[in-house]
Amino acid sequence: MLVALRRLMSSLGFKREEATDLLEPEELARWYSGLDLPQRRAISRKLAAHVRAPRAVREPSSLPALARGRLAFEQDGPHGPIPLHHLKVELWDRDLGGPDDYLGEGFTDAEGRFEIRYDPADAGAGDLPDLELRIFEPQHTFRPDGRVVESWRRIGSQRGPDDHGGLHHDFGTVRLPYWEYDPTTPLARLHVVEEGTPPTEYAPGRSLAMLKAVAPIELVKRQHLLQVRLGQPPSLTKIQADYPEPMTVRMERQEPGSSRSDAYFGERLLNGMFSSIMDRDPEQPGDANAFRLYQPWNAYEQDGLHCLPDVDVRLRLVEGRLLPVRIILGMREPGATAPGSPVTRRSFTPADGAAWEAAKRMARVSATLDTELGNHLAQCHFNVEQYAIAAHRNLRRNPVRWLLMPHLREVVLINHSANGFLVGPTGYITRASALTQRGVEARLEHLMGSYDWRGFAPAAPVCEGHRYAHAANLFWRLLGEHVDAFFAEHDAQIQAQWTEVRRFSEDLVTHSVPAFVCRYLRARVPGKPAPWFVRSERMDLDAKAAEPPPRAVSAVTRTDLPQPGELDALKQLCRYVIFFATFRHAWANNLQWEDAGEVLYACLGLRWGKGGALSTEEDLDVAPLPSEATEMLWISWMLSRTNYGFLLSNEEQDVHPRFVELLRAHAAAFAALGLDIRTVSSRINI
């Protein structure tokens, strides 16, 4: 062993005199842990032959003993146990006080069954094996030339009998709590038991990125909250000044009024974190320059303390700029909480002076909440989570795993954190906005009911200055080239493993929420010409408006062999998922500090003040409380500044290098549209 270690250290570049001194175990552990992944793999490959005696290759059928069993999910399906297919299983002999002995391995079949032949003598002379089954899921990296390197990650084990002297053992049905659905929510969410941990983990660098982003502002927030608890709350001016300067504050310092102008309001609806689908104005169907943005908040339970009216914004394209021309607010009475409460509609135009500015502020607040719940939390985080759960449960041998998994790897972790941090009875959105917990849950379910991969494509730009839409369409085109090339490269194996796609599709459809089409759209769109309605980013309302409503997510396939058009459908699904896990999330998330970094400019909720909610920014009765204000700024900074796992950096080497180079080749085109492509992450982890 000493000679082997010396040779190994010499082969790794150590001088001869250095290799003559053996490292202590603690020193060896520190040295090894400081190496990167390729170096650790190189050491493992070189050392394995010296620490494990070579074993002659034997025909498995000649081995005298057999272990068998079946793997199944912890939770049953409608027809009983759900098989865990295509996982690697290893059989080991447990040895107390010494290294365990490897006995053999196999893979579960389509029904979760496995058989492992082994030789009991491999447990060692005079030792009857203490059986243990170890279970592994596949992982991958890409080499620079695009070739895949597979590895295995241990995900569970099952103890068998001690001192097993027989030649046969049946483990029976082994239940594995693996990527289970949460039965307590209508959304497709991962089930994590109390005090439990999700079946995945963050990359190590992500924690460092979080610490780096939060450390400068953590003490600021804690000081503000302590002052509040002591009955000496800081002013909103002081709170704002204690944080880094956001874009709107800088604009006001350089040019007062610029961030509150009509032109800037329209520009942020096109290109800010608020970037939204711009429908044509249905009341002016022949006017190509008239647009509408509508947010229906009266449909949800509210707390009666904050004012959140229905917001109907009419806009007009004038000389290349989108300008608001009328804002209609459906105002409840103060204190009204029930969904569908009576409302009074009030209309405002630029001629209304201070009242117009107050209406614009209310519309900004509405857009901020709609972005956080819709564009960001629902459409990116929770939407991608449902694909992540179904993919992890089903995709193992199908190459689509290599395409999707890099973009699905951490979303369930950050979403699990959001369960109490942002939503739920004490979540920040519940406390800082007008929506109650039931209101938030209802809104999220309606939003999730409106998302489907089928037919999606980014909407066309409404003008030359619509940078978001131009960038989205460029990214979508490049993503399509990447997906097409991947499918061409792996077409035969994708089709050969189509059963995994069928099970993936079944999980998606079964666990998605019912499709949601509101009464207004039901009356105006399905089966009728509606040229004002942008369909490309919406689900097919003609298909989804049936009673009872179908599931929101469409099926890719229902058979174990691909039918005509289904390969293209799978391509579309992959393109859709990657788009929202990368580009769309980056645009909504990374601009938070620019658009939600000033409390008086945009927040999640305005309160009913002594003179109502439609007052000036100087009226602090309607502004957020100091505790909510500092939390808002802390969250906005943390979300937009915590970045790790960039597409172009490809830190884990799990994204196909072709996609990385394709995006890098178009970096200048993205930069011209205001997007640094280096800031787009490969997955949602913040």
PDB file of C-alpha atoms in Angstrom, residues 9 17 97 108 126 136 166 172 174 194 234 284 309 327 332 397 406 410 476 588 646 666 682:
ATOM      1  CA  MET A   9       1.524  10.895  -5.410  1.00  0.00           C
ATOM      2  CA  GLU A  17      11.013  13.439  -1.275  1.00  0.00           C
ATOM      3  CA  GLY A  97     -15.308  -1.634  12.217  1.00  0.00           C
ATOM      4  CA  THR A 108     -34.706  -1.854 -11.600  1.00  0.00           C
ATOM      5  CA  GLY A 126     -15.508 -17.009   7.542  1.00  0.00           C
ATOM      6  CA  PHE A 136     -28.563   5.315  -6.657  1.00  0.00           C
ATOM      7  CA  GLY A 166     -28.977 -18.779   2.485  1.00  0.00           C
ATOM      8  CA  GLY A 172     -39.962  -7.462  -1.001  1.00  0.00           C
ATOM      9  CA  VAL A 174     -38.979  -1.391  -0.742  1.00  0.00           C
ATOM     10  CA  GLU A 194     -41.648  18.398   9.075  1.00  0.00           C
ATOM     11  CA  PRO A 234     -36.813  54.868  11.904  1.00  0.00           C
ATOM     12  CA  GLN A 284     -60.814  50.012 -29.784  1.00  0.00           C
ATOM     13  CA  PRO A 309     -58.575  47.804  -6.405  1.00  0.00           C
ATOM     14  CA  ILE A 327     -56.490  54.321 -15.445  1.00  0.00           C
ATOM     15  CA  ARG A 332     -63.877  48.635  -2.583  1.00  0.00           C
ATOM     16  CA  ARG A 397     -32.459   6.489 -19.207  1.00  0.00           C
ATOM     17  CA  PRO A 406     -29.440  21.273 -15.360  1.00  0.00           C
ATOM     18  CA  GLU A 410     -32.512  23.532  -7.328  1.00  0.00           C
ATOM     19  CA  TRP A 476     -36.388  31.585 -27.710  1.00  0.00           C
ATOM     20  CA  ALA A 588     -38.246  39.117 -13.545  1.00  0.00           C
ATOM     21  CA  PHE A 646     -24.740  31.126 -14.538  1.00  0.00           C
ATOM     22  CA  HIS A 666     -24.899  36.333 -29.404  1.00  0.00           C
ATOM     23  CA  SER A 682     -29.030  28.032 -15.673  1.00  0.00           C
TER      24      SER A 682
END
